[in-house]
Short mmCIF file of C-alpha atoms and ligand atoms in Angstrom, two decimals:
data_model
loop_
_atom_site.label_atom_id
_atom_site.label_comp_id
_atom_site.label_asym_id
_atom_site.label_seq_id
_atom_site.Cartn_x
_atom_site.Cartn_y
_atom_site.Cartn_z
CA MET A 1111 -22.92 -6.02 -13.68
CA ILE A 1112 -23.83 -5.13 -10.11
CA GLU A 1113 -24.97 -8.19 -8.24
CA LEU A 1114 -27.98 -7.71 -5.96
CA LYS A 1115 -27.90 -9.57 -2.66
CA THR A 1116 -30.88 -11.38 -1.20
CA ALA A 1117 -32.07 -10.66 2.34
CA GLU A 1118 -30.48 -13.93 3.42
CA GLU A 1119 -27.14 -12.98 1.88
CA ILE A 1120 -27.25 -9.56 3.54
CA GLU A 1121 -27.92 -11.26 6.85
CA ARG A 1122 -24.72 -13.27 6.34
CA MET A 1123 -22.83 -10.11 5.42
CA ARG A 1124 -24.01 -8.49 8.68
CA LYS A 1125 -22.00 -11.14 10.53
CA ALA A 1126 -18.80 -10.32 8.66
CA GLY A 1127 -19.56 -6.62 8.99
CA ARG A 1128 -20.00 -6.80 12.75
CA VAL A 1129 -16.65 -8.55 13.18
CA VAL A 1130 -14.82 -5.96 11.08
CA GLY A 1131 -16.48 -3.08 12.96
CA ARG A 1132 -15.59 -4.59 16.32
CA LEU A 1133 -12.04 -5.32 15.16
CA LEU A 1134 -11.49 -1.69 14.17
CA ALA A 1135 -12.88 -0.44 17.49
CA PHE A 1136 -10.57 -2.87 19.29
CA LEU A 1137 -7.52 -1.71 17.31
CA ALA A 1138 -8.39 1.99 17.59
CA GLU A 1139 -8.28 1.65 21.38
CA ARG A 1140 -4.85 0.09 21.23
CA VAL A 1141 -3.10 2.55 18.91
CA GLY A 1142 -0.59 4.50 20.99
CA PRO A 1143 2.80 6.20 20.84
CA GLY A 1144 5.77 3.82 20.79
CA MET A 1145 3.81 0.95 19.32
CA LYS A 1146 5.11 -0.74 16.17
CA THR A 1147 2.53 -1.05 13.40
CA LYS A 1148 3.15 -4.81 13.31
CA GLU A 1149 1.85 -5.06 16.88
CA LEU A 1150 -1.53 -3.86 15.61
CA ASP A 1151 -1.42 -6.53 12.96
CA GLU A 1152 -0.65 -9.26 15.48
CA ALA A 1153 -3.57 -8.10 17.65
CA ALA A 1154 -5.84 -8.08 14.58
CA ALA A 1155 -4.85 -11.63 13.63
CA ARG A 1156 -5.64 -12.87 17.15
CA PHE A 1157 -8.95 -11.01 17.19
CA LEU A 1158 -10.14 -12.49 13.89
CA ARG A 1159 -9.05 -15.99 14.84
CA SER A 1160 -11.04 -15.82 18.07
CA SER A 1161 -14.04 -14.44 16.17
CA GLY A 1162 -14.09 -17.39 13.78
CA ALA A 1163 -13.40 -15.10 10.82
CA GLU A 1164 -10.82 -15.42 8.08
CA PRO A 1165 -8.62 -12.41 7.37
CA ALA A 1166 -9.56 -11.12 3.93
CA PHE A 1167 -6.35 -9.27 3.12
CA LEU A 1168 -3.74 -11.85 4.16
CA GLY A 1169 -2.46 -13.44 0.95
CA TYR A 1170 -4.66 -11.26 -1.26
CA ARG A 1171 -2.44 -10.79 -4.34
CA GLY A 1172 0.38 -11.66 -1.95
CA PHE A 1173 -0.38 -9.04 0.72
CA PRO A 1174 1.62 -10.24 3.73
CA ALA A 1175 -0.52 -9.08 6.69
CA THR A 1176 -3.97 -9.16 8.28
CA VAL A 1177 -4.63 -5.42 8.19
CA CYS A 1178 -3.21 -2.42 6.35
CA VAL A 1179 -1.71 0.23 8.62
CA SER A 1180 -0.89 3.53 6.90
CA VAL A 1181 0.73 6.32 8.91
CA ASN A 1182 0.72 10.06 8.03
CA GLU A 1183 1.95 10.37 4.41
CA GLU A 1184 0.98 6.74 3.79
CA VAL A 1185 -2.47 6.73 2.19
CA VAL A 1186 -3.49 3.08 1.98
CA HIS A 1187 -2.08 -0.48 1.81
CA GLY A 1188 0.65 0.16 4.38
CA ILE A 1189 2.32 -3.12 5.35
CA PRO A 1190 2.50 -3.36 9.14
CA GLY A 1191 6.11 -3.57 10.29
CA GLU A 1192 8.77 -1.88 12.37
CA ARG A 1193 7.50 1.70 12.01
CA ARG A 1194 6.82 3.15 15.44
CA ILE A 1195 3.70 5.21 15.92
CA GLN A 1196 4.37 8.63 17.45
CA GLU A 1197 2.39 11.22 19.33
CA GLY A 1198 0.57 13.45 16.81
CA ASP A 1199 0.45 10.80 14.05
CA VAL A 1200 -2.62 9.92 12.04
CA VAL A 1201 -2.94 6.17 11.66
CA SER A 1202 -5.27 4.61 9.09
CA ILE A 1203 -6.28 1.01 9.66
CA ASP A 1204 -8.03 -0.95 6.91
CA ALA A 1205 -9.47 -4.36 7.75
CA GLY A 1206 -11.38 -7.07 5.92
CA ALA A 1207 -12.85 -10.37 7.05
CA LYS A 1208 -14.67 -13.30 5.55
CA ILE A 1209 -17.30 -15.31 7.41
CA ASP A 1210 -19.71 -17.84 6.04
CA GLY A 1211 -18.61 -17.14 2.46
CA PHE A 1212 -19.08 -13.37 2.57
CA TYR A 1213 -16.71 -10.44 2.94
CA ALA A 1214 -16.84 -7.13 4.76
CA ASP A 1215 -14.29 -4.31 4.45
CA ALA A 1216 -13.88 -1.11 6.48
CA ALA A 1217 -11.28 1.45 7.52
CA ILE A 1218 -10.80 4.16 10.11
CA THR A 1219 -8.20 6.82 10.76
CA VAL A 1220 -7.18 7.43 14.36
CA GLY A 1221 -5.30 10.45 15.72
CA VAL A 1222 -2.62 9.60 18.30
CA GLY A 1223 -2.54 11.95 21.29
CA SER A 1224 -2.73 15.63 20.53
CA LEU A 1225 -2.91 16.47 16.84
CA THR A 1226 -2.27 19.65 14.90
CA SER A 1227 -5.52 21.41 14.03
CA ASP A 1228 -4.98 20.49 10.36
CA ALA A 1229 -4.56 16.81 11.16
CA LYS A 1230 -7.68 16.87 13.30
CA ARG A 1231 -9.61 18.54 10.51
CA LEU A 1232 -8.27 16.04 7.95
CA ILE A 1233 -9.73 13.18 9.97
CA GLU A 1234 -13.04 14.96 10.58
CA VAL A 1235 -13.53 15.95 6.95
CA THR A 1236 -12.68 12.47 5.66
CA LYS A 1237 -15.17 10.91 8.07
CA ARG A 1238 -17.79 13.49 7.13
CA SER A 1239 -17.26 12.79 3.43
CA LEU A 1240 -17.97 9.11 4.07
CA ASP A 1241 -21.08 9.96 6.11
CA ARG A 1242 -22.37 12.21 3.30
CA ALA A 1243 -21.59 9.57 0.71
CA ILE A 1244 -23.52 6.97 2.69
CA ALA A 1245 -26.46 9.35 3.10
CA SER A 1246 -26.54 9.72 -0.70
CA THR A 1247 -27.10 5.98 -1.27
CA THR A 1248 -30.85 6.15 -1.39
CA PRO A 1249 -32.67 4.14 -4.05
CA ARG A 1250 -33.24 6.28 -7.17
CA ASN A 1251 -29.98 8.19 -6.74
CA ARG A 1252 -27.22 7.12 -9.12
CA LEU A 1253 -23.79 5.66 -8.44
CA SER A 1254 -21.88 8.88 -9.11
CA ASP A 1255 -23.95 10.72 -6.50
CA ILE A 1256 -21.76 8.84 -4.00
CA SER A 1257 -18.60 10.03 -5.76
CA CYS A 1258 -19.85 13.59 -5.97
CA ALA A 1259 -20.81 13.70 -2.27
CA VAL A 1260 -17.24 12.75 -1.31
CA GLN A 1261 -15.57 15.19 -3.69
CA GLU A 1262 -17.76 18.15 -2.71
CA THR A 1263 -17.22 17.58 1.00
CA VAL A 1264 -13.46 17.12 0.69
CA GLU A 1265 -12.67 19.87 -1.79
CA GLY A 1266 -15.08 22.24 -0.04
CA ALA A 1267 -12.83 21.86 3.00
CA GLY A 1268 -9.65 22.55 0.99
CA PHE A 1269 -8.37 18.97 0.87
CA SER A 1270 -7.84 16.61 -2.10
CA VAL A 1271 -9.41 13.31 -3.13
CA VAL A 1272 -7.11 10.45 -4.16
CA ARG A 1273 -7.94 9.24 -7.69
CA ASP A 1274 -5.85 6.08 -7.97
CA PHE A 1275 -7.90 3.95 -5.58
CA VAL A 1276 -11.67 3.56 -5.47
CA GLY A 1277 -14.47 1.91 -3.52
CA HIS A 1278 -16.18 -1.22 -4.80
CA GLY A 1279 -19.05 -3.63 -4.62
CA ILE A 1280 -18.54 -6.48 -2.16
CA GLY A 1281 -20.09 -9.86 -1.42
CA ARG A 1282 -18.75 -13.34 -2.13
CA ALA A 1283 -15.66 -11.56 -3.45
CA MET A 1284 -13.92 -8.70 -1.69
CA HIS A 1285 -13.92 -6.59 -4.85
CA GLU A 1286 -17.01 -6.75 -7.02
CA ASP A 1287 -18.53 -4.33 -9.47
CA PRO A 1288 -19.04 -1.45 -9.51
CA PRO A 1289 -15.87 0.56 -8.94
CA ILE A 1290 -16.82 3.65 -6.91
CA PRO A 1291 -14.54 6.64 -7.53
CA ASN A 1292 -14.43 9.37 -4.89
CA TYR A 1293 -14.78 12.14 -7.46
CA GLY A 1294 -16.95 12.99 -10.42
CA PRO A 1295 -20.12 14.76 -11.52
CA PRO A 1296 -23.48 13.73 -9.97
CA HIS A 1297 -26.37 11.75 -11.53
CA ARG A 1298 -24.27 9.38 -13.66
CA GLY A 1299 -24.02 5.64 -13.79
CA PRO A 1300 -26.42 2.93 -12.68
CA ARG A 1301 -29.34 3.70 -10.42
CA LEU A 1302 -28.85 2.60 -6.82
CA GLN A 1303 -31.25 -0.05 -5.66
CA SER A 1304 -32.12 -2.23 -2.73
CA GLY A 1305 -29.82 -5.27 -2.51
CA MET A 1306 -26.65 -3.51 -3.58
CA VAL A 1307 -23.80 -3.89 -1.08
CA LEU A 1308 -21.00 -1.39 -1.48
CA ALA A 1309 -17.67 -0.61 0.19
CA ILE A 1310 -17.36 3.18 0.06
CA GLU A 1311 -13.91 4.48 0.96
CA PRO A 1312 -12.79 8.09 0.62
CA MET A 1313 -9.01 8.60 0.71
CA VAL A 1314 -8.17 12.24 1.38
CA THR A 1315 -4.93 14.22 1.46
CA MET A 1316 -3.95 17.59 2.89
CA GLY A 1317 -1.94 18.41 -0.24
CA GLY A 1318 -2.14 17.12 -3.81
CA TRP A 1319 -3.96 13.96 -4.85
CA LEU A 1320 -1.06 12.22 -6.60
CA VAL A 1321 0.21 9.06 -4.94
CA GLU A 1322 3.06 6.65 -5.54
CA VAL A 1323 3.69 3.09 -4.42
CA LEU A 1324 6.84 2.41 -2.39
CA ALA A 1325 9.40 -0.26 -3.27
CA ASP A 1326 7.58 -2.80 -1.07
CA GLY A 1327 5.03 -2.98 -3.89
CA TRP A 1328 2.10 -2.05 -1.64
CA THR A 1329 2.41 1.06 0.52
CA ALA A 1330 0.84 4.01 -1.31
CA VAL A 1331 2.14 7.40 -0.16
CA THR A 1332 1.30 10.91 -1.26
CA LYS A 1333 3.74 12.19 -3.86
CA ASP A 1334 4.13 15.46 -1.96
CA ARG A 1335 4.31 13.56 1.37
CA SER A 1336 1.35 15.48 2.73
CA TRP A 1337 -0.72 13.54 5.26
CA ALA A 1338 -3.72 11.44 4.35
CA ALA A 1339 -6.78 9.87 5.96
CA HIS A 1340 -9.03 6.97 4.95
CA PHE A 1341 -12.46 5.89 6.15
CA GLU A 1342 -14.51 3.04 4.76
CA HIS A 1343 -17.75 1.23 5.47
CA THR A 1344 -19.49 -1.69 3.87
CA ILE A 1345 -23.12 -0.67 3.45
CA ALA A 1346 -26.24 -2.39 2.18
CA ILE A 1347 -28.85 -0.37 0.32
CA THR A 1348 -32.33 -1.23 1.52
CA ASN A 1349 -35.74 0.21 0.71
CA ASP A 1350 -35.49 2.11 4.00
CA GLY A 1351 -32.11 3.60 3.04
CA PRO A 1352 -28.52 2.59 3.72
CA GLU A 1353 -27.61 0.12 6.44
CA ILE A 1354 -24.00 0.29 7.65
CA LEU A 1355 -22.86 -3.30 8.08
CA THR A 1356 -19.43 -2.40 9.53
CA GLN A 1357 -20.58 0.15 12.10
CA VAL A 1358 -17.74 0.72 14.55
CA PRO A 1359 -18.99 0.65 18.14
CA GLY A 1360 -18.17 3.92 19.92
CA ALA A 1361 -16.51 5.50 16.86
CA LEU A 1362 -16.60 9.23 16.17
MG1 MG B 1569 -12.17 -1.57 0.31
#
């Protein structure tokens, strides 16, 4: 069952959303060549602490860090560590926070220095697929219209949509119903309505869509080691249309 949030609950989720959006903007500015991915995590932990927010990922099913940092062939759930970011890399950062009993969850992919034209396009198309998916969340559309918007945008650009991970409802728990795949035919599933709060998160690869999880038990990489990008927003559906709760200040 998809739980509808009251106006008061959405107001509380705006708080968590704003912190996550600001955290991602803060981290995106800091990503640079030579930096270890764990340095981003340390900065994220400090940022959330000073914002009065709890990290949502730390300890979640044993995840050992505040944010996920996934570089190049890493799709999602990268554990920040000793890997050094290099010029030309694409770095996906996924962050979640809890404030006042409610969660928000968002992700961005940042290009480091000058990128190949394919890498640049990968980031642009993934972001565009999220924008189109969000635009499709008008009341009266159905859940799979979100999925279809992502798939059409991504495959129309010659890239692939990851199947093994999906978006989700969000609220008092980080993962609520419904699961939101990034592929599928339109006009299926429950009707979208005001009060639904959803985390929509296309994961896109340059090559095939198959992924595998590394021996650390978390880091998901493309099977063919092609590069991947990931964008995510937590959005609330209102009678006036979607409201992005995790808007990243100054983001592309
Ligand atoms: Mg998520």
